[in-house]
């Protein structure tokens, strides 16, 4: 199904160029690097399964850079070249830039039905990236609903969330007049992956009882599922092994590594699977939820043997996503762990980076094991900032602010960098902080992070204090471990601990966010 690659040769000194890459799915590393650098390549197979495209992972070789959908090369004057595919609803576009002695070989191969691709020289890479991203977004019918402010249970309570924790936090948020729109229950309420409608005794009650409590407090009810994943010990797996993506031997393919082991994924080219997904989303909607975070979506595009062997991976994925959209109707859908480009037009919002965590960096996993998709504040900033233009594809979800000082290793500067990330990315606002844990100054910081802003643009792509886009019109990030031009390590110039609000927050008029 892959057509022969298109190729271009760039006659420019490779050591003078930067490359802007876009990773495959929400968590995959995206960056702005000297072309001569070496990309990280994860050393454990499950990290590639879970954080990369196994059919087109980072090269791990000096001077060989891969990118999904869109890629740019940048000269010292800010001009350069931008490549973008123009319709990615049924195909993946695999870009590669490769140093060839004193020039650069660029290629784009399309996996799936052939599509038009542009590779364009420009005097301003920033403008051209935005123009081509806008063109792709409009061809694919990108959705642009009002951004929402979400409290999500994951980043404080993880799998130990309970019904009472949700209601207690919602009640306190109301008492303290915190401006959240949605209270979203994350992973932990379900019996197993796939057995979403059955409660986990640890949660205390059934998730269908929660929306009434949240609505009574004036919040929209949100919930998380990983709709394509199936646990190997689940009832769904036992009942329908033929619904799973298969390996070459005709058995369900088990891959990844989370929740203590591997998992299977649904084959979204199977008609009965699509009916089941549609009904799952409709059932959750009928419980009173109108905000749905769908996670680990890359499962439906994982390489394997499918019922409809003629479907490309992107096509198979989009059929599954369409079934969920059909079942959930006009409710708000947030994609996560999702192949980015085939989601455009079907999701309201998209996670555009790895998970934020209450610490700056996990150097062992990132540097020694080569996994740039690992949860950490640094990895979230790194990837989100390199995707500044993706608000043209959906509402960006740069992930949570962590305002609390307890149960967190983040410094004030690092909290400021997270606040700056939310400010420049625009889009959704989210927090998981236990409300009772927040003192006055943490509450102020949380409120500052809940202010909706318009997405910012880079001030420069050639000046950098880190291996991503760091210089924006509203301020600069220093992601390095040393001060740069008076800017402290791990900080944002628009926010410091002495100056507790962002320098130029741009507040939007929120349209009525309650639709459905
Ligand atoms: C629930 C969580 C939250 C979170 C999602 C996703 O590769 N990893 O180690 C890895 C860990 C956690 C993770 C994704 C990847 O989190 O992004 O918001 O919903 O699932 O299980």
Coordinates of C-alpha atoms and ligand atoms in Angstrom, one line a residue:
X1 CA 0.0 0.0 0.0
X2 CA 3.0 2.3 0.3
X3 CA 3.7 4.2 -3.0
X4 CA 7.3 5.0 -4.0
X5 CA 8.8 7.8 -1.9
X6 CA 9.0 11.3 -3.3
X7 CA 12.6 12.7 -3.0
X8 CA 14.2 16.1 -3.0
X9 CA 17.9 17.1 -2.6
X10 CA 18.7 20.3 -0.6
X11 CA 22.1 21.9 -1.5
X12 CA 22.8 23.6 1.8
X13 CA 25.5 23.1 4.4
X14 CA 23.8 20.4 6.6
X15 CA 25.7 21.8 9.7
X16 CA 23.9 25.1 9.3
X17 CA 20.3 23.6 9.4
X18 CA 17.8 22.9 12.2
X19 CA 15.0 20.3 11.7
X20 CA 11.5 20.7 13.1
X21 CA 9.9 17.2 13.6
X22 CA 6.4 16.1 14.6
X23 CA 6.1 12.8 16.5
X24 CA 3.6 10.1 15.5
X25 CA 1.1 10.2 18.4
X26 CA 0.3 12.5 21.3
X27 CA 3.2 11.4 23.5
X28 CA 5.9 11.0 20.7
X29 CA 8.8 13.3 21.0
X30 CA 8.6 16.4 18.7
X31 CA 11.5 18.9 18.5
X32 CA 13.6 21.5 16.9
X33 CA 17.2 20.2 16.6
X34 CA 20.5 20.7 14.7
X35 CA 20.3 18.4 11.8
X36 CA 23.7 16.9 12.7
X37 CA 22.3 15.7 16.1
X38 CA 21.3 12.2 16.9
X39 CA 17.6 11.5 17.6
X40 CA 16.7 9.4 20.7
X41 CA 15.6 5.8 19.9
X42 CA 14.0 3.9 22.7
X43 CA 15.9 0.7 23.6
X44 CA 13.0 -1.4 25.0
X45 CA 10.4 -2.6 22.4
X46 CA 7.4 -1.7 24.5
X47 CA 8.6 1.9 24.6
X48 CA 8.4 2.0 20.8
X49 CA 5.0 0.2 20.9
X50 CA 3.7 2.8 23.4
X51 CA 5.4 6.0 22.4
X52 CA 6.3 5.7 18.7
X53 CA 5.1 4.3 15.4
X54 CA 6.7 0.8 15.3
X55 CA 6.8 1.0 11.5
X56 CA 8.5 4.4 11.4
X57 CA 10.3 5.0 14.7
X58 CA 13.1 7.6 15.3
X59 CA 16.3 6.5 13.4
X60 CA 18.7 6.7 16.4
X61 CA 21.4 7.7 13.8
X62 CA 23.2 11.0 13.6
X63 CA 21.9 13.2 10.8
X64 CA 18.8 11.1 10.1
X65 CA 15.5 12.7 11.3
X66 CA 12.0 11.3 10.8
X67 CA 8.7 13.2 11.1
X68 CA 5.0 12.4 10.7
X69 CA 2.7 14.5 8.5
X70 CA 4.8 17.6 8.4
X71 CA 8.6 18.4 8.6
X72 CA 10.7 21.6 8.2
X73 CA 14.4 22.5 7.7
X74 CA 15.4 25.9 9.0
X75 CA 18.3 28.1 7.8
X76 CA 20.0 30.6 10.1
X77 CA 17.9 33.4 8.5
X78 CA 14.6 31.7 9.5
X79 CA 13.9 30.7 5.9
X80 CA 14.1 27.1 4.7
X81 CA 11.8 24.3 3.5
X82 CA 8.5 22.9 4.7
X83 CA 6.9 19.6 3.7
X84 CA 3.3 18.7 4.4
X85 CA 0.8 16.1 3.1
X86 CA -2.5 17.6 2.1
X87 CA -5.0 15.0 3.3
X88 CA -4.2 12.5 5.9
X89 CA -7.6 10.9 6.6
X90 CA -6.7 7.5 5.1
X91 CA -2.9 7.7 4.9
X92 CA 0.2 8.3 7.0
X93 CA 3.0 10.6 5.6
X94 CA 6.5 9.6 6.6
X95 CA 9.1 12.3 6.2
X96 CA 12.8 11.8 6.5
X97 CA 15.8 14.2 6.2
X98 CA 19.2 12.5 5.8
X99 CA 22.6 14.2 5.7
X100 CA 24.5 13.1 2.6
X101 CA 28.0 14.5 3.0
X102 CA 27.5 18.2 2.0
X103 CA 23.8 18.1 1.2
X104 CA 20.5 16.8 2.5
X105 CA 18.3 14.1 1.0
X106 CA 14.6 14.5 1.9
X107 CA 12.0 11.9 1.3
X108 CA 8.3 11.5 1.9
X109 CA 6.6 8.1 1.6
X110 CA 2.8 7.7 1.9
X111 CA 1.5 4.6 3.8
X112 CA -2.1 4.1 2.5
X113 CA -3.8 5.6 -0.6
X114 CA -1.6 8.1 -2.4
X115 CA -2.1 11.8 -1.5
X116 CA -0.7 15.2 -2.7
X117 CA 2.4 16.3 -0.8
X118 CA 4.1 19.7 -0.9
X119 CA 7.8 20.4 -0.3
X120 CA 8.2 24.2 -0.4
X121 CA 11.1 26.6 0.0
X122 CA 10.2 29.7 2.0
X123 CA 11.7 32.9 3.5
X124 CA 9.8 32.3 6.8
X125 CA 9.4 28.7 8.0
X126 CA 7.1 29.7 10.8
X127 CA 4.6 31.3 8.4
X128 CA 4.7 28.4 6.0
X129 CA 4.3 25.7 8.7
X130 CA 1.2 27.6 9.9
X131 CA -0.2 28.0 6.3
X132 CA 0.2 24.4 5.4
X133 CA -1.1 23.2 8.8
X134 CA -4.1 25.4 8.3
X135 CA -4.7 24.0 4.8
X136 CA -4.5 20.4 6.1
X137 CA -6.9 21.3 9.0
X138 CA -9.4 22.9 6.7
X139 CA -9.3 20.0 4.2
X140 CA -9.9 17.5 7.0
X141 CA -12.7 19.6 8.7
X142 CA -10.8 20.5 11.9
X143 CA -13.1 21.1 14.9
X144 CA -12.6 24.3 16.9
X145 CA -15.0 24.3 19.9
X146 CA -14.6 26.6 22.9
X147 CA -11.7 25.4 25.1
X148 CA -12.7 23.9 28.4
X149 CA -11.3 24.0 31.9
X150 CA -11.0 20.5 33.3
X151 CA -10.3 18.9 36.6
X152 CA -9.0 15.4 36.0
X153 CA -8.3 12.7 38.6
X154 CA -5.2 11.2 37.2
X155 CA -2.2 13.3 38.2
X156 CA -2.9 13.1 41.9
X157 CA -4.9 10.0 42.5
X158 CA -3.9 7.7 39.6
X159 CA -5.6 4.3 39.9
X160 CA -6.6 5.0 43.5
X161 CA -9.4 7.4 42.5
X162 CA -12.8 6.8 44.3
X163 CA -16.3 8.1 43.8
X164 CA -16.0 10.1 47.0
X165 CA -12.7 11.7 45.9
X166 CA -14.4 13.0 42.8
X167 CA -17.4 14.4 44.6
X168 CA -15.3 15.9 47.5
X169 CA -13.0 17.8 45.0
X170 CA -16.0 19.0 43.0
X171 CA -17.7 20.3 46.1
X172 CA -14.5 22.1 47.3
X173 CA -14.0 23.6 43.8
X174 CA -17.5 25.0 43.9
X175 CA -17.1 26.3 47.4
X176 CA -13.8 28.1 46.4
X177 CA -15.4 29.3 43.2
X178 CA -12.7 27.7 41.0
X179 CA -13.6 28.2 37.3
X180 CA -13.7 24.6 36.1
X181 CA -16.2 23.6 33.4
X182 CA -15.7 19.8 33.6
X183 CA -14.9 17.3 36.3
X184 CA -13.3 14.3 34.6
X185 CA -12.9 10.8 36.1
X186 CA -9.8 9.2 34.7
X187 CA -8.5 5.6 34.7
X188 CA -9.4 3.4 37.7
X189 CA -13.3 3.1 37.8
X190 CA -13.6 0.1 35.4
X191 CA -13.3 -3.6 36.0
X192 CA -10.7 -4.1 33.3
X193 CA -9.6 -2.8 29.9
X194 CA -12.5 -3.6 27.7
X195 CA -15.0 -4.2 30.6
X196 CA -15.8 -0.5 30.8
X197 CA -19.4 -0.9 31.9
X198 CA -18.6 -3.0 35.0
X199 CA -17.4 -1.2 38.1
X200 CA -14.1 -1.8 39.9
X201 CA -14.8 -2.4 43.6
X202 CA -11.9 -0.1 44.5
X203 CA -13.8 2.9 43.1
X204 CA -16.6 2.4 45.6
X205 CA -19.7 3.0 43.3
X206 CA -20.6 2.7 39.6
X207 CA -19.3 5.5 37.3
X208 CA -22.8 5.9 36.0
X209 CA -23.9 7.4 39.3
X210 CA -21.3 10.2 39.2
X211 CA -22.8 12.6 36.5
X212 CA -25.9 13.5 38.7
X213 CA -23.6 14.5 41.6
X214 CA -21.4 16.6 39.4
X215 CA -24.2 18.3 37.5
X216 CA -25.9 19.2 40.9
X217 CA -22.7 21.1 41.7
X218 CA -22.8 22.9 38.3
X219 CA -20.1 20.9 36.4
X220 CA -20.1 18.9 33.2
X221 CA -19.3 15.3 33.8
X222 CA -16.3 13.8 32.0
X223 CA -14.8 10.3 31.9
X224 CA -11.8 8.5 30.5
X225 CA -11.7 5.2 28.5
X226 CA -9.1 3.5 26.4
X227 CA -11.7 2.2 24.0
X228 CA -9.6 0.2 21.7
X229 CA -7.5 -1.7 24.3
X230 CA -8.5 -5.0 25.8
X231 CA -7.0 -6.7 28.8
X232 CA -5.9 -10.3 28.2
X233 CA -7.9 -11.3 31.4
X234 CA -11.0 -9.3 30.5
X235 CA -14.4 -10.7 29.8
X236 CA -14.4 -9.0 26.4
X237 CA -11.2 -10.8 25.4
X238 CA -12.6 -14.2 26.5
X239 CA -15.9 -13.5 24.7
X240 CA -14.5 -12.2 21.4
X241 CA -10.9 -13.2 20.6
X242 CA -11.8 -12.8 16.9
X243 CA -12.4 -9.1 17.5
X244 CA -8.7 -8.5 18.4
X245 CA -6.0 -7.4 16.0
X246 CA -4.2 -10.6 15.1
X247 CA -0.6 -11.7 14.7
X248 CA 0.6 -13.6 11.6
X249 CA -0.2 -16.9 13.4
X250 CA -3.8 -15.9 13.8
X251 CA -3.8 -15.2 17.5
X252 CA -4.6 -11.9 19.3
X253 CA -1.5 -9.7 19.2
X254 CA -0.3 -8.6 22.6
X255 CA 1.9 -5.5 22.9
X256 CA 2.9 -2.5 25.0
X257 CA 3.4 -2.5 28.7
X258 CA 1.1 -0.7 31.1
X259 CA -1.1 -1.8 34.0
X260 CA 1.5 -4.4 34.8
X261 CA 1.7 -6.2 31.4
X262 CA 0.8 -6.4 27.7
X263 CA -2.6 -5.8 26.2
X264 CA -4.6 -6.6 23.0
X265 CA -6.4 -4.1 20.8
X266 CA -9.7 -4.2 18.9
X267 CA -9.6 -4.7 15.1
X268 CA -11.6 -1.6 14.0
X269 CA -12.2 -3.0 10.5
X270 CA -14.5 -5.7 12.0
X271 CA -18.1 -4.6 11.6
X272 CA -19.2 -6.0 15.0
X273 CA -16.4 -4.1 16.7
X274 CA -17.6 -0.9 15.2
X275 CA -21.2 -1.6 16.4
X276 CA -19.8 -2.4 19.9
X277 CA -17.7 0.9 20.0
X278 CA -20.7 3.0 18.9
X279 CA -22.9 1.4 21.6
X280 CA -20.2 1.9 24.2
X281 CA -19.9 5.6 23.5
X282 CA -23.7 6.0 23.3
X283 CA -24.1 4.1 26.7
X284 CA -21.6 6.4 28.4
X285 CA -23.3 9.4 26.9
X286 CA -26.7 8.1 28.2
X287 CA -25.1 7.9 31.8
X288 CA -24.9 11.7 31.6
X289 CA -21.3 12.2 30.5
X290 CA -20.8 14.8 27.7
X291 CA -17.0 15.0 27.9
X292 CA -15.0 11.9 26.8
X293 CA -11.2 11.4 27.1
X294 CA -10.3 8.5 24.8
X295 CA -6.8 7.3 25.4
X296 CA -4.2 4.8 24.1
X297 CA -5.8 5.3 20.7
X298 CA -2.7 4.2 18.8
X299 CA -3.9 0.6 19.4
X300 CA -6.3 0.8 16.5
X301 CA -3.4 1.8 14.1
X302 CA -1.0 -0.8 15.5
X303 CA 0.7 -3.0 12.8
X304 CA -1.0 -6.4 12.6
X305 CA -3.4 -8.6 10.6
X306 CA -6.9 -7.1 10.1
X307 CA -10.3 -8.5 9.2
X308 CA -10.4 -6.1 6.2
X309 CA -6.9 -6.5 4.8
X310 CA -7.5 -3.8 2.3
X311 CA -7.7 -1.0 4.9
X312 CA -4.6 1.1 5.6
X313 CA -3.7 1.5 9.3
X314 CA -4.9 5.2 9.2
X315 CA -8.2 4.1 7.6
X316 CA -8.7 1.3 10.2
X317 CA -8.0 3.8 13.0
X318 CA -10.4 6.4 11.6
X319 CA -13.2 3.9 11.3
X320 CA -12.9 3.2 15.0
X321 CA -12.7 6.9 15.9
X322 CA -15.8 7.6 13.7
X323 CA -17.7 4.9 15.5
X324 CA -17.0 6.6 18.8
X325 CA -17.9 10.0 17.4
X326 CA -21.2 8.5 16.1
X327 CA -22.0 7.0 19.5
X328 CA -21.0 10.1 21.5
X329 CA -22.8 12.6 19.2
X330 CA -22.1 16.2 19.9
X331 CA -20.4 15.6 23.2
X332 CA -16.8 16.9 23.6
X333 CA -14.1 14.3 22.7
X334 CA -10.5 14.6 23.7
X335 CA -8.0 12.3 22.0
X336 CA -4.9 11.0 23.9
X337 CA -2.1 8.6 23.0
X338 CA -3.5 9.2 19.5
X339 CA -2.0 9.1 16.0
X340 CA -2.4 12.9 15.4
X341 CA -3.1 13.5 11.7
X342 CA -5.8 10.8 11.2
X343 CA -7.7 12.3 14.2
X344 CA -8.2 15.7 12.6
X345 CA -11.9 16.5 12.2
X346 CA -13.2 13.8 14.6
X347 CA -11.8 15.0 17.9
X348 CA -12.6 18.3 19.6
X349 CA -9.2 18.4 21.4
X350 CA -6.0 16.5 21.4
X351 CA -3.2 15.8 23.9
X352 CA -0.1 17.2 22.1
X353 CA 2.6 16.0 24.5
X354 CA 3.5 13.3 27.0
X355 CA 2.1 13.3 30.5
X356 CA 3.2 16.1 32.8
X357 CA 4.5 14.6 36.1
X358 CA 5.3 16.2 39.5
X359 CA 9.0 16.2 38.7
X360 CA 11.2 17.9 36.0
X361 CA 12.9 15.0 34.2
X362 CA 13.2 11.2 34.3
X363 CA 16.8 11.1 33.0
X364 CA 17.2 7.4 33.4
X365 CA 14.2 6.6 31.1
X366 CA 14.8 9.5 28.7
X367 CA 18.6 9.5 28.3
X368 CA 19.7 6.0 29.2
X369 CA 16.7 4.2 27.7
X370 CA 16.1 6.7 24.9
X371 CA 12.4 7.3 25.7
X372 CA 11.3 10.9 25.0
X373 CA 7.7 10.0 25.5
X374 CA 8.1 9.2 29.2
X375 CA 6.0 11.3 31.6
X376 CA 7.8 14.4 33.0
X377 CA 7.3 18.2 33.0
X378 CA 10.4 18.6 30.8
X379 CA 9.2 16.1 28.2
X380 CA 5.7 17.7 28.1
X381 CA 7.1 21.2 27.5
X382 CA 9.6 19.9 24.9
X383 CA 7.0 18.2 22.7
X384 CA 4.1 20.6 23.2
X385 CA 6.1 23.7 22.3
X386 CA 7.4 22.1 19.0
X387 CA 3.7 21.6 18.0
X388 CA 2.6 25.3 18.5
X389 CA 0.7 25.2 15.1
X390 CA -1.5 22.3 15.9
X391 CA -4.4 24.4 17.3
X392 CA -5.2 24.5 13.6
X393 CA -6.1 20.8 13.8
X394 CA -8.0 20.6 17.1
X395 CA -8.0 22.4 20.5
X396 CA -4.5 21.7 21.9
X397 CA -4.4 19.9 25.3
X398 CA -0.9 20.6 26.7
X399 CA -1.9 18.6 29.8
X400 CA -2.1 19.7 33.4
X401 CA -0.7 22.5 35.5
X402 CA 0.7 21.2 38.8
X403 CA 0.1 24.1 41.3
X404 CA 0.4 22.1 44.5
X405 CA 3.7 22.2 46.5
X406 CA 3.0 19.0 48.4
X407 CA 3.5 15.7 46.7
X408 CA 5.5 17.5 44.0
X409 CA 9.2 18.0 43.3
X410 CA 8.7 20.9 40.9
X411 CA 10.4 24.2 41.8
X412 CA 8.6 27.6 41.5
X413 CA 10.5 28.2 38.3
X414 CA 9.4 24.8 36.9
X415 CA 5.8 25.5 37.8
X416 CA 6.2 28.8 36.0
X417 CA 7.4 27.0 32.9
X418 CA 4.3 24.8 33.0
X419 CA 2.1 27.9 33.4
X420 CA 4.0 29.4 30.4
X421 CA 3.4 26.3 28.3
X422 CA -0.4 26.5 28.9
X423 CA -0.3 30.2 28.1
X424 CA 1.4 29.9 24.7
X425 CA -0.2 26.6 23.7
X426 CA -3.7 27.9 24.2
X427 CA -6.5 25.3 24.2
X428 CA -7.7 23.2 27.2
X429 CA -6.8 24.0 30.8
X430 CA -6.5 21.1 33.2
X431 CA -5.5 20.4 36.8
X432 CA -5.5 17.3 39.1
X433 CA -4.5 19.1 42.2
X434 CA -6.4 17.9 45.3
X435 CA -8.3 21.1 46.1
X436 CA -7.9 20.7 49.9
X437 CA -4.1 20.6 49.4
X438 CA -3.9 24.1 48.0
X439 CA -2.9 27.1 50.1
X440 CA -3.7 30.7 49.0
X441 CA -0.6 31.1 46.8
X442 CA -1.2 27.7 45.1
X443 CA -4.9 28.6 44.5
X444 CA -3.8 31.8 42.9
X445 CA -1.4 29.9 40.6
X446 CA -4.1 27.4 39.8
X447 CA -6.5 30.2 38.9
X448 CA -3.8 31.8 36.7
X449 CA -3.4 28.5 34.9
X450 CA -7.2 28.2 34.2
X451 CA -7.3 31.5 32.3
X452 CA -8.0 30.7 28.7
X453 CA -5.5 32.2 26.2
X454 CA -5.2 32.3 22.5
X455 CA -2.3 30.2 21.1
X456 CA 0.9 32.2 20.7
X457 CA 3.4 32.1 17.9
X458 CA 7.2 31.6 18.0
X459 CA 9.2 34.9 17.9
X460 CA 12.0 32.9 16.4
X461 CA 12.8 29.4 15.3
X462 CA 16.5 29.9 15.2
X463 CA 17.1 31.2 18.8
X464 CA 16.6 28.3 21.2
X465 CA 17.3 27.6 24.9
X466 CA 16.6 23.9 24.6
X467 CA 16.0 21.4 21.8
X468 CA 12.5 22.7 20.9
X469 CA 10.8 26.0 20.1
X470 CA 11.5 28.1 23.1
X471 CA 11.1 31.8 22.0
X472 CA 7.5 32.9 21.7
X473 CA 6.1 36.4 21.3
X474 CA 4.8 36.4 25.0
X475 CA 8.1 35.2 26.5
X476 CA 10.9 32.7 26.3
X477 CA 11.5 29.3 27.9
X478 CA 14.8 28.1 29.2
X479 CA 14.6 24.3 29.2
X480 CA 18.3 23.9 29.8
X481 CA 19.9 23.2 33.2
X482 CA 22.0 26.4 33.2
X483 CA 21.0 30.1 33.1
X484 CA 20.8 31.6 29.6
X485 CA 20.8 35.4 29.2
X486 CA 19.6 36.0 32.7
X487 CA 16.8 33.4 32.4
X488 CA 17.0 30.8 35.2
X489 CA 17.1 27.1 34.3
X490 CA 13.7 25.4 33.7
X491 CA 11.8 28.6 33.5
X492 CA 9.6 30.9 31.4
X493 CA 10.4 34.6 31.2
X494 CA 6.7 35.7 31.3
X495 CA 6.4 34.1 34.8
X496 CA 8.7 33.9 37.7
X497 CA 8.1 33.2 41.4
X498 CA 8.3 36.9 42.1
X499 CA 5.7 37.6 39.4
X500 CA 2.9 35.2 40.1
X501 CA 0.8 35.7 36.9
X502 CA 1.8 35.4 33.3
X503 CA 3.0 38.7 31.7
X504 CA 0.4 39.1 29.0
X505 CA -2.4 36.6 29.4
X506 CA -4.9 36.9 26.6
X507 CA -8.3 36.2 27.9
X508 CA -10.9 34.9 25.5
X509 CA -14.7 35.4 25.6
X510 CA -15.9 31.9 26.3
X511 CA -18.8 30.8 24.2
X512 CA -21.3 28.8 26.2
X513 CA -19.2 25.6 26.6
X514 CA -22.1 23.4 27.5
X515 CA -23.2 21.8 24.3
X516 CA -25.2 18.6 24.8
Ligands
LIG1 C1 -4.3 6.7 32.6 C2 -3.3 7.7 32.0 C3 -3.9 9.1 32.0 C4 -2.9 10.0 31.2 C5 -2.6 9.4 29.8 C6 -2.1 8.0 30.0 O1 4.4 5.4 28.6 N1 4.0 5.6 29.8 O2 4.7 5.3 30.7 C7 2.7 6.2 30.0 C8 2.2 6.4 31.3 C9 1.0 7.0 31.5 C10 0.3 7.4 30.4 C11 0.7 7.3 29.2 C12 2.0 6.7 28.9 O3 -0.9 8.1 30.7 O4 -1.8 10.2 29.0 O5 -3.4 11.3 31.0 O6 -5.1 9.2 31.4 O7 -3.0 7.2 30.7 O8 -3.8 5.4 32.6

